[in-house]
Amino acid sequence: MSLPHALLTELVERPRSGSELAARFDKSIGFFWHASHQQIYRELARLEEAGCIESLPEEPTRGRKRAYRLLPAGMERLRAWMTEPTAPMPLRDELMLRLWSSATVGADGLAQEVHRRLQAHEAKLALYRSFEARDYPDGPDSREAALQHLVLQAGIRYERNWVEMLQEALAILQQPRPAGCDTAAPAPEPSVPPSGAAPARPSDSAAP
Amino acid sequence: MSLPHALLTELVERPRSGSELAARFDKSIGFFWHASHQQIYRELARLEEAGCIESLPEEPTRGRKRAYRLLPAGMERLRAWMTEPTAPMPLRDELMLRLWSSATVGADGLAQEVHRRLQAHEAKLALYRSFEARDYPDGPDSREAALQHLVLQAGIRYERNWVEMLQEALAILQQPRPAGCDTAAPAPEPSVPPSGAAPARPSDSAAP
DNA sequence: TTTTCCATGTAAACAGTTACATGATTCC
DNA sequence: GGAATCATGTAACTGTTTACATGGAAAA
């Protein structure tokens, strides 16, 4: 239930249309929350019906821009939300699952996939760092800027984490084989090791 | 589409029942993929219908344990999945969104919430580290153990990231106010400031 | 036997994704 | 005028969560 509040926050500053909001979700807010335009339009309709926002061009027009303005009820809802408890969002990633599976199933072709993802995360890390260099070049920021800077730094750390992780994963996947295939060539893999072959099964005891 | 493959992976070693699988999702796999027991039972039914697994006690019994065994088709599906491309999972967390919102709406009571989350992540970090100390006490692991160790390390890094982040967030939230009002006192917010007023608005230019 | 807990489910609501549709604007 | 693009939607599907229901086993 975070999307409506993300939208309300964006409307505090000034009225915006769905496409403007969608564009902002690809930039700043997108560091830690993503939303497609379909989600945004649907949520805007809900918020309007709930009396949190109002459409400025009053008649519903398809194809023409339609800005929404924050109403007092929306501001109230936003403030109430700020003090509610949050639940930690668990780490959830398919590539991690595959690395786990590869320990029991075999690592055929996985190095290639890991390498692809590594490149993607490196690119994103570089992008975020360029944002940081451009938008926060000087020392300590004001309180407001510091909070937004912190959010960007979270994105940077997250990507850096992935880069380091995947580099280690590559090292493991390529370790038993000699050199020469660390960037582009897919690592040759042992074809189907027997299922019970893994000597260590820490997962069986990985809880108190 | 990762849940079925997570289940299939768990069934490679030996047949397991729904509750056994659910228990494992709270431990090892839970570091990077979570699933409730409802999801698991539904997915097991699907996998059985698809011929990937088979139920050992053949008649469907409600209330009694029901182990599933991996079938060749399931193993095939698992192997095919290992080479498919993956999409990076974007960072998505509600507390980050609130930190962002607090820059424009005000930070009332947020420090309290940040502190609560900080404690939760510290606890989880300590738990994961204890797993690591117990399950991987000695030096370098075998290839299989190294992969599973890496997954645990990813969880550790993820939690450590959060701890560092939230500590900084606390420092920011408590910095400008001398004392006493960092958790309860309302921050006066500019009621609809003119759009260009903020000194730093990196979000407006945070894209190439 | 009654209670309690465990294991297996069912049902409904919601969030998010994908594919597609339509009206307006702009550019040639 | 026609094509391309932008802005706003609709519809269907999948995945996830929440709440509840039921049968069996074990314990009191």
Coordinates of C-alpha atoms (C1' of nucleotides) in Angstrom, one line a residue:
Chain A
M1 CA 0.0 0.0 0.0
S2 CA 2.8 2.4 -0.8
L3 CA 1.9 3.5 -4.3
P4 CA -0.9 5.9 -3.4
H5 CA 1.4 7.7 -0.9
A6 CA 4.2 8.0 -3.4
L7 CA 1.7 9.7 -5.7
L8 CA 0.4 11.9 -3.0
T9 CA 3.9 13.0 -2.0
E10 CA 4.6 14.0 -5.6
L11 CA 1.5 16.1 -5.7
V12 CA 2.4 18.0 -2.5
E13 CA 4.7 20.3 -4.5
R14 CA 2.3 21.0 -7.3
P15 CA -0.4 19.3 -9.4
R16 CA 0.9 16.8 -11.9
S17 CA -0.6 14.6 -14.6
G18 CA -0.3 10.8 -14.9
S19 CA 2.5 11.0 -17.5
E20 CA 4.5 13.5 -15.4
L21 CA 4.2 11.1 -12.4
A22 CA 5.2 8.2 -14.5
A23 CA 8.3 10.0 -15.7
R24 CA 9.3 10.8 -12.2
F25 CA 8.9 7.2 -11.2
D26 CA 11.6 6.4 -13.8
K27 CA 13.9 8.8 -12.1
S28 CA 14.2 9.7 -8.5
I29 CA 11.5 7.6 -6.9
G30 CA 12.4 4.8 -9.2
F31 CA 15.5 4.2 -7.1
F32 CA 13.4 2.4 -4.5
W33 CA 9.9 2.1 -5.9
H34 CA 8.8 1.3 -9.4
A35 CA 5.3 1.8 -10.9
S36 CA 4.0 1.3 -14.4
H37 CA 1.8 3.9 -16.0
Q38 CA -1.2 1.5 -15.8
Q39 CA -0.7 1.3 -12.0
I40 CA -0.5 5.0 -11.8
Y41 CA -3.6 5.8 -13.7
R42 CA -5.6 3.2 -11.8
E43 CA -4.4 4.6 -8.5
L44 CA -5.1 8.2 -9.5
A45 CA -8.7 7.2 -10.2
R46 CA -8.9 5.5 -6.8
L47 CA -7.5 8.5 -5.0
E48 CA -9.9 10.8 -6.8
E49 CA -12.8 8.7 -5.8
A50 CA -11.6 8.7 -2.3
G51 CA -11.5 12.5 -2.2
C52 CA -7.7 12.7 -1.7
I53 CA -7.1 14.5 -5.0
E54 CA -9.1 16.2 -7.7
S55 CA -8.8 16.5 -11.4
L56 CA -8.1 20.0 -12.7
P57 CA -9.7 19.6 -16.2
E58 CA -13.0 18.6 -14.7
E59 CA -14.5 16.5 -17.6
P60 CA -12.7 13.2 -18.0
T61 CA -10.9 13.5 -21.3
R62 CA -9.1 10.6 -23.0
G63 CA -5.9 11.5 -24.7
R64 CA -5.6 15.0 -23.2
K65 CA -3.4 15.9 -20.3
R66 CA -5.1 15.7 -16.9
A67 CA -3.4 17.2 -13.9
Y68 CA -4.5 16.3 -10.4
R69 CA -4.3 18.5 -7.3
L70 CA -3.8 17.3 -3.8
L71 CA -6.8 17.9 -1.5
P72 CA -6.7 18.3 2.3
A73 CA -7.9 14.8 2.8
G74 CA -4.9 13.5 0.8
M75 CA -2.5 15.5 2.8
E76 CA -4.1 14.1 6.0
R77 CA -3.7 10.6 4.7
L78 CA -0.1 11.2 3.8
R79 CA 0.7 12.5 7.3
A80 CA -1.1 9.6 9.0
W81 CA 0.9 7.2 6.8
M82 CA 4.2 8.6 8.0
T83 CA 3.9 7.2 11.5
E84 CA 2.5 3.7 10.7
P85 CA 4.8 0.8 11.3
T86 CA 6.6 -0.7 8.3
A87 CA 7.6 -4.3 7.6
P88 CA 11.1 -5.0 6.3
M89 CA 10.9 -6.0 2.7
P90 CA 12.7 -9.4 2.3
L91 CA 15.4 -9.8 -0.3
R92 CA 13.9 -11.6 -3.2
D93 CA 15.8 -12.3 -6.4
E94 CA 15.7 -15.1 -8.9
L95 CA 19.4 -15.1 -9.7
M96 CA 20.1 -15.9 -6.0
L97 CA 17.7 -18.7 -6.2
R98 CA 19.5 -20.1 -9.2
L99 CA 22.9 -19.9 -7.6
W100 CA 21.4 -21.8 -4.7
S101 CA 19.9 -24.4 -7.0
S102 CA 23.1 -24.7 -9.0
A103 CA 24.7 -26.2 -5.9
T104 CA 22.5 -29.2 -6.2
V105 CA 21.4 -29.3 -9.8
G106 CA 24.6 -28.2 -11.6
A107 CA 25.8 -24.9 -12.9
D108 CA 25.4 -25.3 -16.6
G109 CA 25.5 -22.0 -18.4
L110 CA 24.9 -20.0 -15.2
A111 CA 28.2 -18.1 -15.4
Q112 CA 27.0 -16.5 -18.6
E113 CA 23.9 -15.4 -16.9
V114 CA 25.7 -14.1 -13.9
H115 CA 28.0 -12.2 -16.1
R116 CA 25.1 -10.5 -17.9
R117 CA 23.5 -9.5 -14.7
L118 CA 26.9 -8.2 -13.4
Q119 CA 27.1 -5.9 -16.4
A120 CA 23.6 -4.6 -15.8
H121 CA 24.3 -3.8 -12.2
E122 CA 27.6 -2.2 -13.0
A123 CA 25.9 0.1 -15.5
K124 CA 23.3 1.1 -13.0
L125 CA 25.9 1.7 -10.4
A126 CA 27.8 4.0 -12.7
L127 CA 24.6 5.8 -13.5
Y128 CA 23.6 6.4 -9.9
R129 CA 27.1 7.6 -9.1
S130 CA 26.9 10.1 -11.9
F131 CA 23.7 11.3 -10.4
E132 CA 25.4 11.7 -7.1
A133 CA 28.4 13.6 -8.6
R134 CA 26.1 16.0 -10.4
D135 CA 23.4 16.6 -7.8
Y136 CA 25.3 16.5 -4.6
P137 CA 28.8 17.7 -5.5
D138 CA 29.5 19.7 -2.4
G139 CA 29.8 18.7 1.3
P140 CA 26.9 18.2 3.7
D141 CA 23.4 18.9 2.4
S142 CA 20.5 20.6 4.1
R143 CA 18.1 18.3 6.0
E144 CA 15.8 17.9 3.0
A145 CA 18.6 17.3 0.5
A146 CA 20.4 15.0 2.9
L147 CA 17.3 12.8 3.1
Q148 CA 17.0 12.6 -0.7
H149 CA 20.8 12.1 -1.0
L150 CA 20.5 9.2 1.5
V151 CA 17.9 7.5 -0.7
L152 CA 20.2 7.8 -3.7
Q153 CA 23.1 6.4 -1.6
A154 CA 20.9 3.5 -0.7
G155 CA 20.5 2.7 -4.4
I156 CA 24.2 3.0 -4.9
R157 CA 25.0 0.6 -2.1
Y158 CA 22.4 -1.8 -3.3
E159 CA 24.0 -1.9 -6.7
R160 CA 27.5 -2.1 -5.4
N161 CA 26.4 -5.0 -3.2
W162 CA 25.2 -6.8 -6.3
V163 CA 28.4 -6.1 -8.2
E164 CA 30.6 -7.5 -5.5
M165 CA 28.3 -10.5 -5.0
L166 CA 28.2 -11.4 -8.6
Q167 CA 32.0 -11.0 -9.0
E168 CA 32.4 -13.5 -6.3
A169 CA 29.8 -15.8 -7.8
L170 CA 31.7 -15.7 -11.1
A171 CA 34.9 -16.5 -9.3
I172 CA 33.3 -19.6 -7.7
L173 CA 31.6 -20.7 -10.9
Q174 CA 34.8 -20.4 -12.9
Q175 CA 37.2 -21.5 -10.2
P176 CA 37.7 -25.2 -11.0
R177 CA 38.4 -24.4 -14.6
P178 CA 41.6 -22.7 -15.6
A179 CA 41.8 -19.1 -17.0
G180 CA 40.6 -17.4 -20.2
C181 CA 36.9 -17.3 -19.8
D182 CA 36.2 -14.6 -17.2
T183 CA 34.3 -12.1 -19.2
A184 CA 32.7 -13.2 -22.3
A185 CA 33.1 -16.9 -22.8
P186 CA 30.5 -19.1 -21.0
A187 CA 32.1 -21.2 -18.4
P188 CA 32.2 -24.9 -19.4
E189 CA 30.2 -26.7 -16.8
P190 CA 30.2 -30.2 -15.3
S191 CA 27.3 -31.9 -17.0
V192 CA 24.9 -33.2 -14.4
P193 CA 26.7 -34.1 -11.2
P194 CA 24.9 -36.8 -9.3
S195 CA 22.2 -35.4 -7.1
G196 CA 23.5 -36.4 -3.7
A197 CA 27.1 -35.4 -4.4
A198 CA 27.2 -32.2 -2.5
P199 CA 29.5 -32.8 0.5
A200 CA 28.1 -29.9 2.6
R201 CA 24.4 -29.3 3.1
P202 CA 24.5 -26.3 5.6
S203 CA 20.9 -25.5 4.6
D204 CA 19.7 -28.4 6.7
S205 CA 21.0 -26.8 9.8
A206 CA 20.7 -23.1 8.9
A207 CA 18.2 -22.4 11.7
P208 CA 18.3 -22.6 15.4
Chain B
M1 CA 8.0 -17.7 -12.0
S2 CA 10.6 -18.7 -9.4
L3 CA 8.6 -20.5 -6.8
P4 CA 8.0 -23.7 -8.7
H5 CA 11.7 -24.0 -9.4
A6 CA 12.6 -23.4 -5.8
L7 CA 10.3 -26.2 -4.8
L8 CA 11.7 -28.5 -7.5
T9 CA 15.2 -27.8 -6.3
E10 CA 14.2 -28.8 -2.8
L11 CA 12.8 -32.0 -4.1
V12 CA 16.0 -33.0 -5.9
E13 CA 17.6 -34.2 -2.8
R14 CA 14.6 -36.3 -1.5
P15 CA 10.8 -36.2 -1.4
R16 CA 9.3 -33.7 1.0
S17 CA 5.9 -32.6 2.1
G18 CA 4.4 -29.2 2.0
S19 CA 5.1 -28.4 5.6
E20 CA 8.7 -29.5 5.3
L21 CA 9.1 -27.2 2.3
A22 CA 7.4 -24.4 4.1
A23 CA 9.8 -24.9 7.0
R24 CA 12.8 -24.7 4.7
F25 CA 11.5 -21.5 3.2
D26 CA 11.7 -20.0 6.6
K27 CA 15.4 -20.9 6.8
S28 CA 17.9 -21.2 4.0
I29 CA 15.9 -20.3 0.9
G30 CA 14.1 -17.6 2.9
F31 CA 17.3 -15.5 2.7
F32 CA 16.4 -14.5 -0.8
W33 CA 13.0 -15.9 -1.5
H34 CA 9.9 -16.1 0.7
A35 CA 6.8 -18.2 0.2
S36 CA 3.8 -18.8 2.4
H37 CA 2.3 -22.2 3.0
Q38 CA -0.7 -21.3 0.8
Q39 CA 1.5 -20.5 -2.1
I40 CA 3.4 -23.7 -1.6
Y41 CA 0.4 -26.0 -1.5
R42 CA -1.1 -24.4 -4.6
E43 CA 2.2 -24.6 -6.5
L44 CA 2.6 -28.3 -5.5
A45 CA -0.8 -29.0 -6.9
R46 CA 0.1 -27.3 -10.1
L47 CA 3.4 -29.1 -10.4
E48 CA 1.7 -32.4 -9.8
E49 CA -0.9 -31.7 -12.5
A50 CA 1.9 -30.7 -14.9
G51 CA 3.6 -34.1 -14.3
C52 CA 6.7 -32.6 -12.7
I53 CA 6.2 -34.2 -9.3
E54 CA 4.1 -37.0 -7.9
S55 CA 2.4 -37.5 -4.6
L56 CA 3.7 -40.5 -2.6
P57 CA 0.5 -41.3 -0.6
E58 CA -1.6 -41.6 -3.7
E59 CA -5.0 -40.7 -2.4
P60 CA -5.4 -37.0 -1.6
T61 CA -5.7 -36.8 2.1
R62 CA -6.5 -33.7 4.0
G63 CA -4.8 -33.3 7.3
R64 CA -2.2 -36.1 6.8
K65 CA 1.3 -35.6 5.6
R66 CA 1.8 -35.8 1.9
A67 CA 5.3 -36.0 0.4
Y68 CA 6.0 -35.3 -3.2
R69 CA 8.7 -36.9 -5.3
L70 CA 10.5 -35.2 -8.2
L71 CA 9.8 -36.8 -11.6
P72 CA 12.1 -36.7 -14.7
A73 CA 9.9 -34.0 -16.3
G74 CA 10.5 -31.8 -13.2
M75 CA 14.2 -32.3 -13.4
E76 CA 14.1 -31.4 -17.0
R77 CA 12.2 -28.2 -16.3
L78 CA 14.7 -27.3 -13.6
R79 CA 17.6 -27.7 -15.9
A80 CA 16.0 -25.6 -18.6
W81 CA 15.2 -22.8 -16.2
M82 CA 18.9 -22.5 -15.2
T83 CA 19.9 -21.0 -18.5
E84 CA 17.0 -18.6 -19.0
P85 CA 17.7 -14.9 -18.7
T86 CA 16.8 -13.1 -15.4
A87 CA 15.7 -9.6 -14.8
P88 CA 17.3 -7.6 -12.0
M89 CA 14.8 -7.2 -9.2
P90 CA 14.6 -3.5 -8.3
L91 CA 15.0 -2.3 -4.8
R92 CA 11.6 -1.7 -3.3
D93 CA 11.0 -0.6 0.2
E94 CA 8.3 1.4 1.9
L95 CA 10.6 3.0 4.5
M96 CA 12.8 4.4 1.8
L97 CA 9.7 6.0 0.3
R98 CA 8.8 7.5 3.6
L99 CA 12.3 9.0 4.0
W100 CA 11.9 10.5 0.6
S101 CA 8.4 11.8 1.4
S102 CA 9.6 13.2 4.7
A103 CA 11.8 15.6 2.8
T104 CA 8.7 17.3 1.5
V105 CA 6.0 16.5 4.0
G106 CA 7.9 16.6 7.3
A107 CA 9.6 14.0 9.4
D108 CA 7.1 13.7 12.3
G109 CA 7.6 10.5 14.2
L110 CA 9.7 9.0 11.4
A111 CA 12.8 8.7 13.6
Q112 CA 11.0 6.4 15.9
E113 CA 10.0 4.2 13.0
V114 CA 13.5 4.2 11.6
H115 CA 14.9 3.2 14.9
R116 CA 12.4 0.2 15.1
R117 CA 13.5 -1.0 11.7
L118 CA 17.1 -0.5 12.5
Q119 CA 16.7 -2.9 15.5
A120 CA 15.0 -5.4 13.3
H121 CA 17.8 -5.4 10.7
E122 CA 20.4 -5.6 13.4
A123 CA 18.8 -8.7 14.8
K124 CA 18.6 -10.3 11.5
L125 CA 22.2 -9.5 10.7
A126 CA 23.3 -11.0 14.0
L127 CA 21.2 -14.1 13.2
Y128 CA 22.7 -14.6 9.7
R129 CA 26.2 -14.1 11.1
S130 CA 25.6 -16.8 13.6
F131 CA 24.6 -19.1 10.8
E132 CA 27.7 -18.3 9.0
A133 CA 29.9 -18.9 12.0
R134 CA 28.3 -22.2 12.6
D135 CA 27.9 -23.5 9.1
Y136 CA 31.1 -22.2 7.4
P137 CA 33.6 -22.0 10.2
D138 CA 36.7 -23.0 8.3
G139 CA 38.4 -21.5 5.3
P140 CA 37.4 -22.0 1.6
D141 CA 34.5 -24.3 0.9
S142 CA 33.9 -26.8 -1.9
R143 CA 32.3 -25.5 -5.0
E144 CA 28.8 -26.4 -3.8
A145 CA 29.3 -25.1 -0.3
A146 CA 30.8 -22.0 -1.7
L147 CA 27.7 -21.2 -3.7
Q148 CA 25.4 -21.7 -0.7
H149 CA 27.8 -19.7 1.5
L150 CA 27.7 -16.9 -1.1
V151 CA 23.9 -16.8 -0.9
L152 CA 24.1 -16.4 2.9
Q153 CA 26.7 -13.7 2.5
A154 CA 24.4 -11.9 0.2
G155 CA 21.8 -11.9 3.0
I156 CA 24.4 -10.6 5.4
R157 CA 25.5 -7.8 3.2
Y158 CA 21.9 -6.9 2.5
E159 CA 21.1 -6.6 6.2
R160 CA 24.4 -4.7 6.9
N161 CA 23.5 -2.3 4.2
W162 CA 20.2 -1.6 5.9
V163 CA 21.8 -1.1 9.2
E164 CA 24.3 1.4 7.9
M165 CA 21.7 3.2 5.9
L166 CA 19.3 3.5 8.8
Q167 CA 22.0 4.7 11.1
E168 CA 22.7 7.5 8.7
A169 CA 19.0 8.2 8.4
L170 CA 18.7 8.6 12.2
A171 CA 21.6 10.9 12.2
I172 CA 19.9 13.1 9.7
L173 CA 16.6 13.0 11.3
Q174 CA 17.9 13.9 14.7
Q175 CA 20.5 16.4 13.6
P176 CA 18.8 19.8 13.1
R177 CA 16.7 19.7 16.3
P178 CA 18.7 20.2 19.5
A179 CA 16.8 17.7 21.6
G180 CA 13.5 16.4 22.6
C181 CA 11.4 17.0 19.5
D182 CA 12.9 14.6 17.1
T183 CA 10.2 12.0 17.4
A184 CA 7.0 13.7 18.4
A185 CA 7.1 17.3 17.3
P186 CA 5.5 18.2 14.0
A187 CA 7.7 19.8 11.4
P188 CA 6.0 22.9 9.9
E189 CA 5.5 22.2 6.2
P190 CA 5.3 24.8 3.5
S191 CA 1.8 24.7 2.3
V192 CA 2.1 24.3 -1.4
P193 CA 5.4 26.1 -2.0
P194 CA 6.0 27.6 -5.5
S195 CA 7.5 25.0 -7.7
G196 CA 11.0 26.4 -8.1
A197 CA 11.5 27.3 -4.5
A198 CA 13.5 24.4 -3.2
P199 CA 17.2 25.1 -3.3
A200 CA 18.2 21.5 -4.2
R201 CA 15.8 19.4 -6.2
P202 CA 18.0 16.7 -7.6
S203 CA 15.0 14.6 -8.5
D204 CA 14.0 16.9 -11.3
S205 CA 17.4 16.4 -13.0
A206 CA 18.1 12.9 -11.9
A207 CA 18.1 11.4 -15.3
P208 CA 20.3 11.9 -18.3
Chain C
dT1 C1' -13.2 -37.1 25.4
dT2 C1' -12.1 -32.8 24.9
dT3 C1' -8.5 -29.9 23.7
dT4 C1' -4.7 -28.5 21.2
dC5 C1' -1.8 -28.5 17.6
dC6 C1' -0.3 -29.8 13.1
dA7 C1' -0.9 -30.4 8.1
dT8 C1' -3.5 -29.4 4.3
dG9 C1' -6.3 -26.9 2.0
dT10 C1' -10.2 -22.9 0.1
dA11 C1' -11.7 -18.2 -0.9
dA12 C1' -11.4 -13.6 -1.6
dA13 C1' -9.0 -9.4 -2.1
dC14 C1' -5.2 -6.9 -3.9
dA15 C1' -0.9 -5.7 -6.3
dG16 C1' 1.6 -5.9 -10.4
dT17 C1' 2.5 -7.2 -15.3
dT18 C1' 1.3 -7.6 -20.1
dA19 C1' -1.1 -6.6 -24.1
dC20 C1' -4.0 -3.9 -26.3
dA21 C1' -7.2 0.2 -27.5
dT22 C1' -8.4 5.1 -28.3
dG23 C1' -8.3 10.1 -28.4
dA24 C1' -5.3 14.1 -29.0
dT25 C1' -1.2 16.5 -30.7
dT26 C1' 2.7 17.2 -33.7
dC27 C1' 5.4 16.8 -37.6
dC28 C1' 6.0 15.9 -42.4
Chain D
dG1 C1' -4.2 14.5 -45.0
dG2 C1' -1.4 10.9 -43.0
dA3 C1' 2.1 9.0 -39.9
dA4 C1' 4.2 9.1 -35.6
dT5 C1' 4.0 10.0 -31.0
dC6 C1' 2.0 11.2 -26.7
dA7 C1' -1.4 10.7 -23.0
dT8 C1' -4.9 8.2 -21.1
dG9 C1' -7.0 4.5 -20.4
dT10 C1' -9.2 -1.2 -20.5
dA11 C1' -8.9 -6.0 -20.0
dA12 C1' -7.0 -10.2 -18.7
dC13 C1' -3.8 -12.7 -16.3
dT14 C1' -0.4 -13.9 -12.7
dG15 C1' 1.5 -13.6 -8.2
dT16 C1' 0.9 -12.5 -3.3
dT17 C1' -1.4 -11.8 1.0
dT18 C1' -5.0 -12.5 4.4
dA19 C1' -8.5 -14.8 6.6
dC20 C1' -10.7 -18.8 7.2
dA21 C1' -11.9 -24.0 7.1
dT22 C1' -11.2 -29.0 7.8
dG23 C1' -9.2 -33.4 8.9
dG24 C1' -6.0 -36.0 11.5
dA25 C1' -2.8 -36.8 15.5
dA26 C1' -1.2 -36.2 20.0
dA27 C1' -1.8 -34.9 24.7
dA28 C1' -4.5 -33.7 28.9

